Structures are given as structure tokens and as C-alpha cells.
Coordinates of C-alpha atoms in Angstrom, one line a residue:
Chain A
M1 CA 14.3 -48.7 12.0
S2 CA 16.4 -49.9 14.9
L3 CA 19.9 -51.4 14.6
V4 CA 20.8 -54.9 15.8
T5 CA 24.2 -56.4 16.4
M6 CA 25.1 -59.7 14.7
N7 CA 28.2 -61.7 14.5
I8 CA 29.4 -62.7 11.0
N9 CA 32.3 -65.1 10.8
G10 CA 33.5 -63.8 14.2
H11 CA 33.2 -60.1 13.4
E12 CA 30.6 -57.9 15.1
V13 CA 28.3 -56.2 12.6
K14 CA 25.5 -53.7 12.9
A15 CA 22.5 -54.1 10.6
E16 CA 19.0 -52.8 10.4
N17 CA 16.5 -55.0 12.1
R18 CA 14.8 -57.5 9.8
E19 CA 16.8 -56.5 6.8
P20 CA 18.0 -59.7 4.9
I21 CA 21.3 -60.8 6.2
L22 CA 22.8 -61.3 2.7
K23 CA 23.2 -57.5 2.5
S24 CA 25.4 -57.4 5.6
I25 CA 27.4 -60.4 4.5
R26 CA 28.1 -58.9 1.1
A27 CA 28.9 -55.5 2.7
M28 CA 31.7 -57.2 4.5
G29 CA 33.2 -58.3 1.1
I30 CA 32.3 -62.0 1.6
K31 CA 31.4 -63.7 -1.7
V32 CA 28.1 -65.5 -1.6
P33 CA 26.9 -67.1 -4.9
T34 CA 23.3 -66.3 -5.9
L35 CA 21.2 -67.1 -8.9
C36 CA 17.7 -66.0 -8.0
H37 CA 18.7 -62.8 -6.2
M38 CA 18.5 -59.3 -7.7
D39 CA 18.7 -56.0 -5.9
G40 CA 15.4 -54.3 -6.1
L41 CA 13.3 -57.4 -6.2
E42 CA 11.7 -59.1 -3.2
P43 CA 14.0 -62.0 -2.1
Y44 CA 12.8 -65.4 -3.2
G45 CA 15.1 -68.0 -1.7
V46 CA 14.7 -70.7 -4.4
C47 CA 18.2 -71.3 -5.8
R48 CA 19.5 -72.0 -2.3
M49 CA 23.1 -71.1 -3.3
C50 CA 23.2 -68.4 -0.7
V51 CA 22.8 -70.7 2.3
V52 CA 24.7 -69.8 5.5
Q53 CA 24.7 -71.3 8.9
V54 CA 22.9 -69.2 11.5
K55 CA 23.0 -69.7 15.3
H56 CA 20.2 -68.0 17.2
G57 CA 20.1 -68.9 20.9
K58 CA 20.8 -72.5 21.2
R59 CA 19.7 -73.6 17.7
T60 CA 21.9 -73.8 14.7
K61 CA 20.5 -74.1 11.2
L62 CA 21.1 -73.6 7.5
V63 CA 19.1 -70.7 6.1
T64 CA 18.9 -68.8 2.8
S65 CA 20.6 -65.6 3.5
C66 CA 18.8 -63.6 0.8
N67 CA 15.5 -63.8 2.8
F68 CA 16.6 -64.4 6.4
P69 CA 15.9 -61.3 8.5
A70 CA 18.6 -59.8 10.7
A71 CA 17.9 -60.0 14.4
E72 CA 19.8 -59.2 17.6
G73 CA 22.4 -61.8 18.5
L74 CA 22.5 -63.9 15.4
E75 CA 25.8 -65.7 14.8
I76 CA 26.4 -66.3 11.1
Q77 CA 29.0 -68.6 9.5
T78 CA 29.3 -68.3 5.8
D79 CA 31.9 -71.0 5.0
T80 CA 31.6 -74.0 7.3
E81 CA 31.9 -77.4 5.8
E82 CA 28.2 -78.0 6.1
V83 CA 27.4 -74.8 4.2
L84 CA 29.9 -75.7 1.4
Q85 CA 28.6 -79.2 1.2
H86 CA 25.0 -77.9 0.8
R87 CA 26.1 -75.5 -1.9
R88 CA 28.1 -78.2 -3.7
M89 CA 25.0 -80.4 -3.7
M90 CA 22.8 -77.6 -5.1
A91 CA 25.5 -76.9 -7.8
E92 CA 25.6 -80.5 -8.8
L93 CA 21.8 -80.7 -9.1
L94 CA 21.7 -77.5 -11.2
L95 CA 24.5 -78.7 -13.3
A96 CA 22.6 -81.9 -14.0
R97 CA 19.5 -79.9 -15.1
S98 CA 21.3 -77.2 -17.0
P99 CA 24.7 -78.5 -18.1
E100 CA 25.1 -76.0 -21.0
V101 CA 24.5 -72.8 -18.9
K102 CA 27.6 -70.8 -18.4
K103 CA 26.6 -69.2 -15.1
V104 CA 25.8 -72.5 -13.6
Q105 CA 29.1 -73.9 -14.8
E106 CA 31.0 -71.0 -13.2
I107 CA 29.3 -71.3 -9.9
A108 CA 29.9 -75.1 -9.9
A109 CA 33.5 -74.6 -10.8
S110 CA 34.0 -72.1 -8.0
L111 CA 32.9 -74.8 -5.6
G112 CA 35.1 -77.4 -7.2
I113 CA 32.4 -79.2 -9.2
T114 CA 32.9 -79.9 -12.9
K115 CA 30.7 -83.0 -13.4
S116 CA 27.4 -84.0 -11.9
R117 CA 26.7 -87.4 -10.6
F118 CA 23.0 -87.1 -11.4
K119 CA 21.2 -87.9 -14.6
V120 CA 18.1 -86.2 -15.8
A121 CA 15.8 -87.3 -18.7
E122 CA 15.5 -83.8 -20.1
T123 CA 17.9 -80.9 -19.6
S124 CA 16.8 -77.3 -19.7
D125 CA 18.5 -73.9 -19.8
C126 CA 15.8 -72.5 -17.4
I127 CA 16.8 -73.0 -13.7
L128 CA 13.3 -71.8 -12.5
C129 CA 14.9 -68.9 -10.5
G130 CA 11.8 -66.9 -11.1
L131 CA 13.7 -63.6 -11.9
C132 CA 11.7 -63.1 -15.1
V133 CA 8.4 -63.8 -13.4
R134 CA 9.2 -61.4 -10.5
V135 CA 10.7 -58.6 -12.6
C136 CA 7.5 -58.7 -14.8
D137 CA 5.3 -58.5 -11.7
E138 CA 7.2 -56.3 -9.3
I139 CA 9.2 -53.9 -11.5
V140 CA 7.3 -53.8 -14.9
G141 CA 3.9 -54.3 -13.2
A142 CA 2.6 -56.3 -16.2
S143 CA 2.4 -59.7 -14.5
A144 CA 2.4 -61.4 -18.0
L145 CA 4.6 -64.3 -16.9
G146 CA 4.0 -67.0 -14.3
F147 CA 5.0 -70.5 -13.3
I148 CA 3.0 -73.3 -14.8
G149 CA 2.8 -76.8 -13.3
R150 CA 4.5 -78.1 -10.2
G151 CA 7.4 -80.4 -9.3
K152 CA 9.3 -81.7 -12.2
D153 CA 6.8 -80.3 -14.7
R154 CA 7.2 -76.7 -13.5
V155 CA 8.0 -74.2 -16.4
V156 CA 7.8 -70.5 -16.9
G157 CA 5.2 -69.2 -19.4
T158 CA 2.2 -67.1 -20.1
P159 CA -1.2 -68.4 -19.0
W160 CA -2.3 -71.3 -21.1
Y161 CA 0.9 -70.9 -23.2
V162 CA -0.8 -68.3 -25.4
N163 CA 0.3 -64.8 -26.4
T164 CA -0.9 -62.3 -23.8
D165 CA -2.1 -58.8 -24.0
S166 CA -0.5 -58.0 -20.7
C167 CA 3.0 -58.3 -22.1
I168 CA 4.3 -55.0 -23.2
A169 CA 7.3 -56.6 -24.9
C170 CA 9.7 -54.6 -22.7
G171 CA 12.3 -57.4 -22.7
A172 CA 13.0 -57.0 -19.0
C173 CA 12.6 -60.8 -18.6
T174 CA 15.3 -61.5 -21.1
Y175 CA 17.5 -58.9 -19.6
V176 CA 17.4 -60.3 -16.1
C177 CA 17.5 -64.0 -17.1
P178 CA 20.8 -65.4 -15.7
T179 CA 21.0 -68.3 -18.0
G180 CA 19.8 -67.0 -21.4
A181 CA 16.8 -69.3 -21.4
M182 CA 14.4 -66.4 -21.8
Q183 CA 14.6 -65.0 -25.3
M184 CA 12.7 -62.4 -27.4
E185 CA 11.1 -64.0 -30.4
T186 CA 11.5 -62.3 -33.7
L187 CA 9.6 -63.0 -36.9
T188 CA 11.2 -63.2 -40.3
K189 CA 11.6 -59.8 -42.0
E190 CA 8.9 -60.7 -44.6
R191 CA 6.3 -61.8 -42.1
W192 CA 7.1 -58.7 -40.0
R193 CA 6.2 -56.3 -42.8
R194 CA 3.4 -58.3 -44.3
E195 CA 1.5 -59.5 -41.3
L196 CA 1.9 -56.7 -38.7
S197 CA 0.2 -53.3 -39.0
G198 CA 2.0 -50.2 -38.0
K199 CA 0.2 -50.2 -34.6
E200 CA 1.6 -53.7 -33.9
R201 CA 5.1 -52.6 -34.7
I202 CA 5.3 -49.8 -32.1
C203 CA 8.7 -49.6 -30.5
R204 CA 8.9 -51.1 -27.0
Y205 CA 10.1 -47.8 -25.6
A206 CA 7.1 -46.0 -27.0
R207 CA 4.9 -48.5 -25.3
M208 CA 6.7 -47.9 -22.1
G209 CA 6.2 -44.2 -22.6
L210 CA 9.9 -43.3 -22.8
I211 CA 9.7 -41.8 -26.3
S212 CA 6.7 -40.3 -28.1
N213 CA 6.1 -42.6 -30.9
K214 CA 8.1 -44.9 -33.2
V215 CA 7.2 -47.6 -35.5
C216 CA 9.9 -50.3 -35.4
P217 CA 11.5 -50.9 -38.9
N218 CA 13.8 -53.5 -37.5
N219 CA 11.8 -56.6 -36.6
F220 CA 12.1 -55.8 -32.9
E221 CA 15.8 -56.7 -33.1
C222 CA 16.7 -54.3 -30.4
A223 CA 20.3 -55.3 -30.2
T224 CA 21.0 -53.6 -33.5
C225 CA 18.8 -50.6 -32.9
E226 CA 20.2 -47.1 -32.4
V227 CA 17.3 -46.0 -30.1
D228 CA 17.8 -49.0 -27.9
Q229 CA 21.5 -48.2 -27.6
Q230 CA 20.9 -44.6 -26.7
L231 CA 18.4 -45.4 -24.0
F232 CA 20.6 -48.1 -22.5
D233 CA 23.4 -45.6 -22.4
E234 CA 21.2 -42.9 -20.8
F235 CA 20.0 -45.2 -18.0
G236 CA 23.0 -47.4 -17.6
T237 CA 20.7 -50.5 -17.5
H238 CA 17.5 -51.7 -19.1
P239 CA 15.5 -48.5 -19.0
I240 CA 12.5 -50.2 -17.4
L241 CA 14.6 -51.4 -14.5
A242 CA 15.6 -47.8 -13.9
L243 CA 12.1 -46.5 -14.1
K244 CA 10.4 -49.3 -12.2
P245 CA 6.8 -48.6 -13.2
G246 CA 5.3 -51.4 -11.2
L247 CA 7.5 -51.2 -8.1
H248 CA 5.3 -52.1 -5.2
Q249 CA 3.3 -49.0 -5.5
H250 CA 0.0 -50.6 -4.8
P251 CA -2.6 -47.9 -4.5
K252 CA -4.2 -47.5 -1.1
Q253 CA -7.8 -46.9 -0.6
V254 CA -9.2 -43.8 1.1
G255 CA -12.9 -44.1 1.2
H256 CA -14.1 -44.5 -2.4
F257 CA -10.8 -43.3 -4.0
S258 CA -7.3 -44.7 -4.3
L259 CA -4.0 -42.9 -3.8
I260 CA -0.4 -43.9 -4.5
E261 CA 2.2 -42.8 -2.0
D262 CA 5.1 -42.2 -4.3
R263 CA 3.9 -38.9 -5.7
S264 CA 2.6 -35.5 -4.8
Y265 CA -0.9 -34.2 -5.6
F266 CA -2.2 -30.9 -6.9
Q267 CA -5.4 -29.2 -5.6
G268 CA -6.9 -29.7 -9.1
H269 CA -6.7 -33.5 -8.7
T270 CA -3.6 -34.0 -10.9
W271 CA -0.4 -35.7 -9.7
A272 CA 3.3 -35.3 -10.3
K273 CA 5.9 -38.0 -9.9
T274 CA 9.5 -37.1 -10.0
S275 CA 12.3 -39.4 -11.1
K276 CA 15.9 -38.7 -11.8
E277 CA 15.4 -37.7 -15.4
H278 CA 12.0 -36.0 -15.4
T279 CA 8.6 -35.5 -13.8
R280 CA 5.6 -37.3 -15.0
V281 CA 2.1 -35.9 -14.5
G282 CA -1.4 -37.3 -14.7
V283 CA -4.9 -37.2 -13.1
D284 CA -5.7 -38.9 -9.8
D285 CA -8.3 -41.5 -9.1
F286 CA -10.7 -39.0 -7.6
A287 CA -10.8 -37.1 -10.9
Q288 CA -11.0 -40.2 -13.0
K289 CA -14.0 -41.6 -11.0
V290 CA -15.8 -38.3 -10.9
I291 CA -15.4 -37.6 -14.6
G292 CA -16.5 -41.2 -15.4
G293 CA -16.1 -43.0 -18.7
I294 CA -13.7 -40.7 -20.6
S295 CA -14.5 -40.8 -24.3
R296 CA -12.2 -38.1 -25.6
V297 CA -9.1 -36.3 -24.4
A298 CA -7.4 -33.2 -26.0
F299 CA -3.9 -32.2 -24.9
R300 CA -3.6 -28.5 -24.3
A301 CA 0.2 -28.4 -24.7
E302 CA 2.8 -29.9 -27.0
P303 CA 6.3 -31.2 -26.5
G304 CA 8.6 -28.1 -26.2
D305 CA 6.0 -25.8 -24.7
V306 CA 6.8 -24.1 -21.4
V307 CA 3.8 -24.2 -19.0
H308 CA 3.0 -23.0 -15.5
R309 CA 1.3 -24.6 -12.6
G310 CA -2.4 -24.1 -13.0
D311 CA -2.3 -23.8 -16.8
P312 CA -4.8 -26.0 -18.6
A313 CA -3.2 -29.4 -19.3
L314 CA -6.0 -31.6 -20.8
N315 CA -9.6 -31.3 -21.9
V316 CA -11.5 -34.5 -21.1
S317 CA -15.1 -35.3 -22.1
N318 CA -17.5 -38.0 -21.0
N319 CA -20.4 -38.1 -23.5
G320 CA -21.5 -34.6 -22.9
H321 CA -19.7 -33.5 -19.7
R322 CA -16.5 -31.7 -20.2
A323 CA -13.8 -30.8 -17.8
T324 CA -10.3 -29.2 -17.9
M325 CA -7.5 -30.6 -15.9
L326 CA -4.6 -28.4 -14.8
F327 CA -0.8 -28.7 -14.7
P328 CA 0.4 -29.6 -11.2
I329 CA 3.8 -28.1 -11.8
S330 CA 5.6 -25.6 -14.0
G331 CA 8.1 -26.7 -16.6
K332 CA 8.9 -27.7 -20.1
I333 CA 6.9 -30.5 -21.8
I334 CA 9.1 -33.3 -23.0
H335 CA 6.6 -36.0 -24.1
I336 CA 2.9 -36.5 -24.2
N337 CA 1.4 -39.9 -23.7
P338 CA 0.8 -41.1 -27.3
A339 CA -1.4 -44.0 -26.1
L340 CA -4.1 -41.7 -24.9
E341 CA -5.1 -40.4 -28.3
D342 CA -6.0 -43.9 -29.4
D343 CA -7.5 -45.0 -26.2
P344 CA -8.6 -42.2 -23.8
S345 CA -10.2 -44.8 -21.5
L346 CA -6.6 -45.6 -20.3
V347 CA -7.1 -42.7 -17.9
N348 CA -10.0 -44.6 -16.3
E349 CA -8.3 -47.9 -16.4
D350 CA -4.9 -47.0 -14.9
C351 CA -4.7 -43.3 -14.0
Y352 CA -1.6 -43.6 -12.0
D353 CA 0.5 -45.5 -14.5
R354 CA -0.4 -46.2 -18.2
G355 CA -2.8 -43.3 -18.2
W356 CA -0.2 -40.6 -17.5
L357 CA -0.4 -37.3 -19.4
Y358 CA 2.9 -35.6 -19.8
T359 CA 6.6 -36.0 -18.9
M360 CA 8.1 -32.6 -18.1
K361 CA 11.3 -31.0 -17.0
P362 CA 10.3 -29.0 -14.0
T363 CA 11.5 -25.4 -13.7
N364 CA 11.4 -25.1 -9.9
S365 CA 11.2 -28.4 -8.1
Y366 CA 11.7 -26.7 -4.7
E367 CA 8.6 -24.6 -5.3
D368 CA 6.7 -27.6 -6.5
K369 CA 7.5 -29.5 -3.3
S370 CA 6.2 -26.7 -1.1
T371 CA 3.0 -26.1 -2.9
L372 CA 1.9 -29.6 -3.8
I373 CA 0.1 -31.9 -1.4
N374 CA 2.7 -34.4 -0.2
P375 CA 1.8 -38.1 0.3
D376 CA 1.5 -37.7 4.1
E377 CA -1.3 -35.1 3.8
A378 CA -2.9 -36.7 0.8
D379 CA -5.1 -39.2 2.8
Q380 CA -6.7 -36.4 4.8
W381 CA -7.1 -34.2 1.7
T382 CA -8.8 -37.0 -0.2
Q383 CA -11.1 -37.8 2.6
D384 CA -12.0 -34.1 2.9
E385 CA -12.6 -33.9 -0.8
S386 CA -14.7 -37.0 -0.7
D387 CA -16.9 -35.5 2.0
H388 CA -17.1 -32.3 0.0
L389 CA -18.1 -34.2 -3.1
F390 CA -20.9 -36.0 -1.3
S391 CA -22.2 -32.9 0.3
I392 CA -22.5 -31.4 -3.3
L393 CA -24.0 -34.6 -4.7
T394 CA -26.6 -34.8 -2.0
D395 CA -27.4 -31.1 -1.6
S396 CA -31.1 -30.9 -2.0
K397 CA -31.5 -28.5 0.9
S398 CA -28.4 -29.0 2.9
A399 CA -25.5 -31.3 2.6
A400 CA -25.7 -34.9 3.7
L401 CA -23.1 -37.6 4.4
S402 CA -23.6 -41.3 4.1
D403 CA -22.0 -44.5 5.3
G404 CA -21.7 -47.5 3.1
G405 CA -21.9 -48.4 -0.6
E406 CA -19.7 -48.2 -3.6
L407 CA -19.7 -45.4 -6.1
L408 CA -21.7 -46.2 -9.1
H409 CA -19.6 -46.5 -12.2
N410 CA -19.8 -43.4 -14.4
F411 CA -22.3 -41.8 -12.0
S412 CA -21.6 -38.3 -13.3
R413 CA -23.4 -39.1 -16.6
N414 CA -26.7 -38.5 -14.9
L415 CA -25.8 -35.3 -13.2
E416 CA -27.6 -32.1 -14.1
K417 CA -25.7 -29.3 -15.7
K418 CA -25.6 -27.1 -12.6
D419 CA -24.3 -29.9 -10.4
W420 CA -21.6 -30.8 -12.9
E421 CA -20.5 -27.2 -13.1
R422 CA -20.4 -27.0 -9.4
I423 CA -18.2 -30.1 -9.2
T424 CA -15.8 -29.1 -11.9
N425 CA -15.6 -25.6 -10.4
S426 CA -15.0 -27.0 -6.9
F427 CA -12.5 -29.8 -7.8
F428 CA -10.9 -29.2 -11.2
S429 CA -11.0 -25.9 -12.9
G430 CA -14.4 -25.3 -14.4
G431 CA -16.2 -27.3 -17.1
E432 CA -19.2 -27.2 -19.3
L433 CA -22.0 -29.3 -20.6
S434 CA -22.2 -29.6 -24.4
Chain B
M1 CA -20.4 -27.6 9.3
R2 CA -21.5 -27.6 13.0
P3 CA -25.1 -27.5 14.1
Q4 CA -26.4 -24.0 15.2
E5 CA -27.2 -25.4 18.6
L6 CA -27.8 -28.8 20.2
P7 CA -31.4 -30.0 20.2
S8 CA -33.6 -30.1 23.2
K9 CA -34.5 -33.6 22.2
L10 CA -33.5 -36.3 19.7
R11 CA -36.5 -38.3 18.6
I12 CA -36.1 -41.8 17.3
V13 CA -38.7 -43.2 15.0
S14 CA -38.9 -46.6 13.2
L15 CA -40.2 -46.5 9.7
G16 CA -42.0 -49.8 9.1
N17 CA -40.9 -53.0 10.9
T18 CA -37.5 -53.0 12.4
P19 CA -35.6 -55.7 14.2
Q20 CA -36.6 -56.2 17.8
N21 CA -34.9 -53.8 20.3
A22 CA -33.3 -51.8 17.4
E23 CA -34.7 -48.5 18.6
E24 CA -33.9 -49.2 22.2
R25 CA -30.3 -50.0 21.4
A26 CA -29.9 -46.9 19.2
Y27 CA -31.5 -44.9 22.0
S28 CA -29.0 -46.0 24.6
A29 CA -26.0 -45.9 22.3
I30 CA -26.7 -42.3 21.2
Q31 CA -27.5 -41.2 24.7
S32 CA -24.3 -42.6 26.2
C33 CA -22.0 -41.4 23.4
F34 CA -23.3 -37.9 22.9
G35 CA -25.3 -37.3 26.1
L36 CA -28.3 -36.2 24.1
N37 CA -31.8 -36.3 25.5
C38 CA -33.6 -39.0 23.5
E39 CA -37.2 -40.0 23.0
L40 CA -38.8 -43.0 21.3
L41 CA -41.7 -42.3 19.1
S42 CA -44.5 -44.6 17.9
P43 CA -43.7 -46.3 14.5
E44 CA -44.4 -44.7 11.2
P45 CA -45.3 -46.6 8.0
P46 CA -42.5 -47.9 5.7
P47 CA -41.1 -45.1 3.4
E48 CA -42.8 -46.3 0.2
F49 CA -42.9 -42.7 -1.1
A50 CA -39.1 -42.8 -1.5
L51 CA -39.0 -46.0 -3.5
D52 CA -36.9 -46.0 -6.7
V53 CA -38.7 -48.7 -8.6
L54 CA -35.9 -49.3 -11.1
R55 CA -33.4 -49.9 -8.3
G56 CA -35.7 -51.5 -5.8
Q57 CA -34.2 -49.2 -3.2
C58 CA -35.4 -46.2 -1.3
N59 CA -33.7 -42.8 -1.8
S60 CA -32.4 -41.9 1.6
L61 CA -32.3 -38.2 0.8
E62 CA -36.1 -38.2 0.2
I63 CA -36.5 -39.9 3.5
L64 CA -34.5 -37.1 5.2
D65 CA -36.7 -34.5 3.6
W66 CA -39.8 -36.4 4.7
L67 CA -38.6 -36.8 8.3
E68 CA -37.9 -33.0 8.5
S69 CA -41.4 -32.1 7.2
R70 CA -43.2 -34.7 9.3
F71 CA -41.4 -33.6 12.5
P72 CA -40.9 -29.9 11.9
Q73 CA -40.0 -28.7 15.4
P74 CA -36.7 -26.8 14.8
D75 CA -35.2 -27.5 18.2
Q76 CA -35.7 -31.3 17.9
W77 CA -33.7 -33.7 15.8
I78 CA -35.2 -36.7 14.2
F79 CA -33.6 -40.1 13.7
G80 CA -35.2 -42.8 11.5
I81 CA -34.6 -46.5 11.5
T82 CA -35.9 -48.6 8.7
D83 CA -35.6 -52.1 7.4
V84 CA -35.8 -51.2 3.7
D85 CA -32.7 -51.0 1.5
L86 CA -31.4 -47.4 1.1
A87 CA -29.3 -45.7 -1.6
I88 CA -28.5 -42.4 -3.1
P89 CA -28.2 -41.9 -6.8
V90 CA -24.4 -42.1 -6.9
L91 CA -23.9 -45.0 -4.5
T92 CA -24.8 -48.6 -4.8
F93 CA -26.3 -48.5 -1.3
V94 CA -26.0 -46.7 2.0
F95 CA -26.1 -48.0 5.5
G96 CA -27.2 -44.6 6.7
E97 CA -27.4 -41.0 5.7
A98 CA -27.4 -37.8 7.8
R99 CA -27.5 -34.1 7.1
L100 CA -24.2 -32.7 8.1
G101 CA -24.8 -30.4 11.0
G102 CA -28.5 -30.7 10.3
R103 CA -31.5 -32.2 12.1
S104 CA -32.3 -35.4 10.3
A105 CA -30.7 -38.9 9.9
V106 CA -31.8 -42.3 8.8
I107 CA -30.2 -45.8 9.0
S108 CA -31.2 -49.0 7.3
T109 CA -30.9 -52.4 9.0
F110 CA -31.4 -54.1 5.6
R111 CA -27.7 -54.8 5.0
L112 CA -26.8 -55.2 8.6
H113 CA -28.4 -58.6 8.9
E114 CA -26.1 -61.6 8.6
E115 CA -28.9 -63.3 6.6
F116 CA -28.4 -60.7 3.8
Y117 CA -25.0 -62.2 3.2
G118 CA -26.3 -65.8 3.3
R119 CA -25.1 -66.5 6.8
P120 CA -27.1 -67.6 9.8
A121 CA -28.8 -64.9 11.8
D122 CA -26.9 -63.3 14.6
T123 CA -28.8 -60.9 16.8
L124 CA -25.9 -59.7 18.8
M125 CA -23.9 -58.7 15.7
L126 CA -27.0 -57.0 14.2
L127 CA -27.6 -54.9 17.3
S128 CA -23.9 -53.9 17.6
R129 CA -23.9 -52.8 13.9
I130 CA -27.1 -50.8 14.5
E131 CA -25.4 -49.0 17.4
K132 CA -22.3 -48.2 15.3
E133 CA -24.4 -46.9 12.4
A134 CA -26.6 -44.9 14.8
I135 CA -23.6 -43.2 16.4
H136 CA -21.9 -42.6 13.0
E137 CA -25.0 -40.8 11.6
V138 CA -25.6 -38.8 14.8
G139 CA -21.9 -37.9 14.6
H140 CA -22.6 -36.3 11.2
M141 CA -25.6 -34.4 12.7
M142 CA -23.2 -33.1 15.4
G143 CA -21.0 -31.8 12.6
L144 CA -18.3 -34.5 12.4
T145 CA -17.1 -35.5 9.0
H146 CA -15.5 -38.9 8.1
C147 CA -12.3 -39.9 9.9
L148 CA -9.3 -41.8 8.6
D149 CA -8.9 -43.9 11.7
R150 CA -10.0 -47.4 10.9
N151 CA -11.1 -48.0 14.5
C152 CA -13.1 -44.7 14.9
V153 CA -16.8 -45.0 14.5
M154 CA -16.6 -42.1 12.0
Y155 CA -14.6 -44.2 9.6
P156 CA -16.5 -44.4 6.3
S157 CA -17.4 -48.1 5.8
N158 CA -18.0 -49.0 2.1
S159 CA -18.8 -52.6 3.1
L160 CA -20.1 -54.4 6.2
S161 CA -16.7 -55.8 7.1
Q162 CA -15.4 -52.3 7.6
T163 CA -18.4 -51.6 9.9
D164 CA -17.5 -54.6 11.9
V165 CA -13.9 -53.6 12.2
K166 CA -14.5 -50.1 13.5
S167 CA -15.2 -49.7 17.2
I168 CA -18.3 -48.1 18.7
K169 CA -16.3 -45.2 20.0
L170 CA -15.1 -41.9 18.6
C171 CA -11.3 -41.5 18.3
P172 CA -9.7 -38.8 20.5
D173 CA -9.4 -36.5 17.5
C174 CA -13.1 -36.7 16.7
R175 CA -14.1 -36.4 20.3
S176 CA -12.1 -33.2 20.7
N177 CA -13.6 -31.9 17.4
L178 CA -17.0 -32.5 18.9
Y179 CA -16.5 -30.2 21.8
S180 CA -14.2 -27.6 20.3

């Protein structure tokens, strides 16, 4: 990244090229009000409270600083009369829509506005900042929420206003909502016990994979829950905002297989992803596709066990074919993924996220780093493995490579025993046909 | 896996009807890219022996076996062009297939036609795709594996759009692998 020089309120400032100018402005200690901005989310520019005046070349204009990219020679003014007038107008409009919301009242008051001239037919606590929609999409990765309607009819909701399976009830949307419009719904205690089975009362942190398993006895009233308090204390924020399971790690495609760049890979087609607290391991897309429709998994280690790289981690079977996947790193097992025992096909559906296997405390992260395949080399490695796989699959007399076509789903079901053994021996760790 | 030695001749044969000029274009593309001595053979019948009735596609691996037994001269390579749809058991279809470092390859023009995708015919596009697929498969015979460079002719295209994106040339890495 190259540095550019800009001028903010008469001071020269260096900033990274194309980085949003709000960052540089705030770094100078200048207060800019925002409602729709949150660090870690893509800028959105809808509340328009962060407008500043930018002069580039001969043109001067008002822009939203949260999403305006830094460039060489920008002259930025944050407190001209025009800027303040614009902010006052936005505050008045917001105050008319959401007169009861404390945050809006505060921002309006800081601009000298206490009463709005505008009248609206229906007030709402939701200011349509989109933080809940974006956090659900970008950080949680669930995309359960969206905007419905347009213009004055725009609201936040789930598709067709019905309960959605995509929601993991993590509560991140209620946590980031600046106005309190987004709330968790709770049932009455009686309905809670009577109508929901134990499976439906799984604690939200168990569904996020942070704790092994817990049935909530508390009507999902997390505010009075001990576990909730412990995890908030541990992470210092909503745990899912610290872990960011969905943060922009869209898999990239290498031939027939996908890879995610935020983790390292093991020769036996398992991955390890390190965060501040622990390392999570799972199987990669290559393994998932080659093994096919996984019907059963058996964990080979339990929480508390100490394992070594290359130890057996998981037995998987696909209606007859079996394979054993290996641990990519050495360490102590903290959790196993409880969801897999109920639904082993999660490994096929989402091998890089919801289909994880273990969380571990690594014994030697330095050694792990030097032995695993890092994301830069993973593309080439996957391409080589793909070519190797096809040369095995097509080996009647000698290997052949082809161009074109998609892998057939669950193709390994039709493989003969000797081919399956060759594949598991070459790519995983040996397997058998039952 | 590199070939033992380069062939004295690469023979190009059409299996059944193929688009006009397909063999000639493949001939000149292969000759100019790899400098191989090429020869056009008279057409053979369509590869009905390889038809998988359930899928309605021909198994390209069986065609490679047939080509090798029909033209057994060990110092000559054989390159088939056909207009039937090709596939291997684990893939939905293939544009072409070649023995890595071996002496046989086949390409199919079935899915290279614009008409296959419901668009008006385009002979220029068709011929340029035939050239790319021909060079790609001969690249495998020369011992090259797939390349990660989207513009290199050895990039594996899972769909036609990827074939159209890649160029007709080998990237510098593949070119140096070819002669190392």
C-alpha cells in the first residue's frame, strides 16, 4: 500500500491510499458523529452524519467520510458551515422519525437541535442504519436479515417476515443496534418448557461452537445468564464479534476445489485456523468432495486429550467407503463440534465453518507454522493434488488429464475398492471398504 | 510425467463429422505452438463403441485406449477430434482428455459450439476454442500439468467461459517447464 498526503482542516496528514478518510479524521482527534458505521464492517454511508467537505482539484463537494477513499492532494474540511448545516438537517430528519431514541437525541443535541420541524405519520425506533443486516452477513455469515421494501416502506426483517433457519440466534444484531430497535424475542417460561424440545433450547454459544453443549434453562434470557457473562468477560465484547466467523472469507476456487485464505493446510487435507484464544481444525473442500456424502463421523479424540500432528482425528464413512482424517497440529483438545454427531453432513455443507471438528490449544505454534502449507502455497498444492487425483481416477493404463466439466456429486460411491484405497492412501491416511 | 521422447509425427484424426476446418486449425495451432511435425489422417467413424447409454455421453478414456490400439506406432502420437459429447465417470463432461506424457489425446467440439448454449452460431469463436483445447491437450501429452494462471492455455477450464478467458499461449512458466 502506498501512502498519500492529504490536508485535513489545514494540517498535512499521511494516509494509506484508498483507505476511508474517516479513519484519518478520527485519528486526528476530530469528532465526527456516525450512526451506521462500525469498525470491522464495510462502510455503508447511509446515515450521512459523517459528511465532510472535500476539495479535489478544482471541485469541492460534500461526501460521506466513512466510505470516501483517501487520495493524493485531498483537502478536507470537517466543520464548515455547509457541513454543519447538512448534519443538522439529517439530525432533524432522524429526530422526526425516531424521537424516542436516545442516541439520535444525543447527536441532535450536540448539533444544537432539540426539536424537529418535520412531522411523520408513524415514528419508528429503527433508523435503517443497516448495522444488524451487515453484521449478520459480514461477521456472523448467516445472512438471516435483510431490508424489505423501499422508500418509506423500507423495514428490516427476515425474508417474507417468517422465522428463518439461517438465524443462529447469536444476538449480534441486538448487540450492534444503536437504537435498541432490534430485540431478542423471548417466550413465556411455560411455553418455553412445554413447546420446545431440548434440541430447540440449545444455548446460542453452543450453536456458535464456543462451548460443547448446553441446553438453556433460562428462556434465552441471556442478560441474566452466567455463561453469557463469562464469555462476554472473556472476549470483552459480543463473542461472535471477536470470532467473526463470516468475515469476508469467501472461499476461492482452484479447479474443482475451494480454499479459504485465512488458514493453513495439512498434507492430509485438514486445515488449522488460529485465533487469539485457540486453534480450530477441520477438513478441507478437497477431502469433503472426494469422500462424498458423509453419513457418519466418529471422533477419535475427546476434550482433554493431548494429540500429535498426524494422529487420527476423525473416522468418516460414506455408505461403505471409510477414511480417517488426521490432526494437522499437535495440542490439547478443548472442544469437539457437537453439531456433527447429529448431522455429519455439515462437513459436506460447510467444511470451512460450521463443519469444523475440534478446537485445540496448540503445543507448538511455531512448528505448526513451518510444517503446514500456508495460504500462499495452498493454490499450487491444491492444483497439484487435483491433477494427482485425476491421474488416479483415470488410470486405466496410464494417467490422463482432462479439461472441462464439474465433479459429479458423491462420485466416490461408485469407486472400486482398490481405487478408493489408493485415494485414501495418497491423500488422507489410509481407509477401507466395509 | 514427461514423455520418453518427442514423436516423429503427431497424427490428427477426426472421429465422425467435425466442424469445417477443425482439423486444419488444430493442425496449425499445434504446429506453431509446439513445433511438432503434424499429419492429417482420413476420418474414422464416430466413437460409438465408447457410448455410455445412461449418460448419453462417450467415455473419453475408452476413446484414448481405442486410438492407441488403432494407431499403434510407438513413435507417433495420435490426436482425435470428435463432435460427440465426452465425459469421464467422475466429471459431468470434458472438453478434452489426454494421457499425461502419453501418446493419445482427444477433444470434443460438442460443447464448444455457441448453439449448444442457445446462442447464434459463431464460427470464429468455435475455431479459436478448438485451437485452445487442442493446445491444452497436446500440452498434457508434452508432460505439462494444469496451471494456475487464468490466462495460460494450461488453465483448467470447468466451463466454457473459462476457456474463452484463457489465451491461446503458454505462460512463461509452462513454456520453461516444456523445455527444461
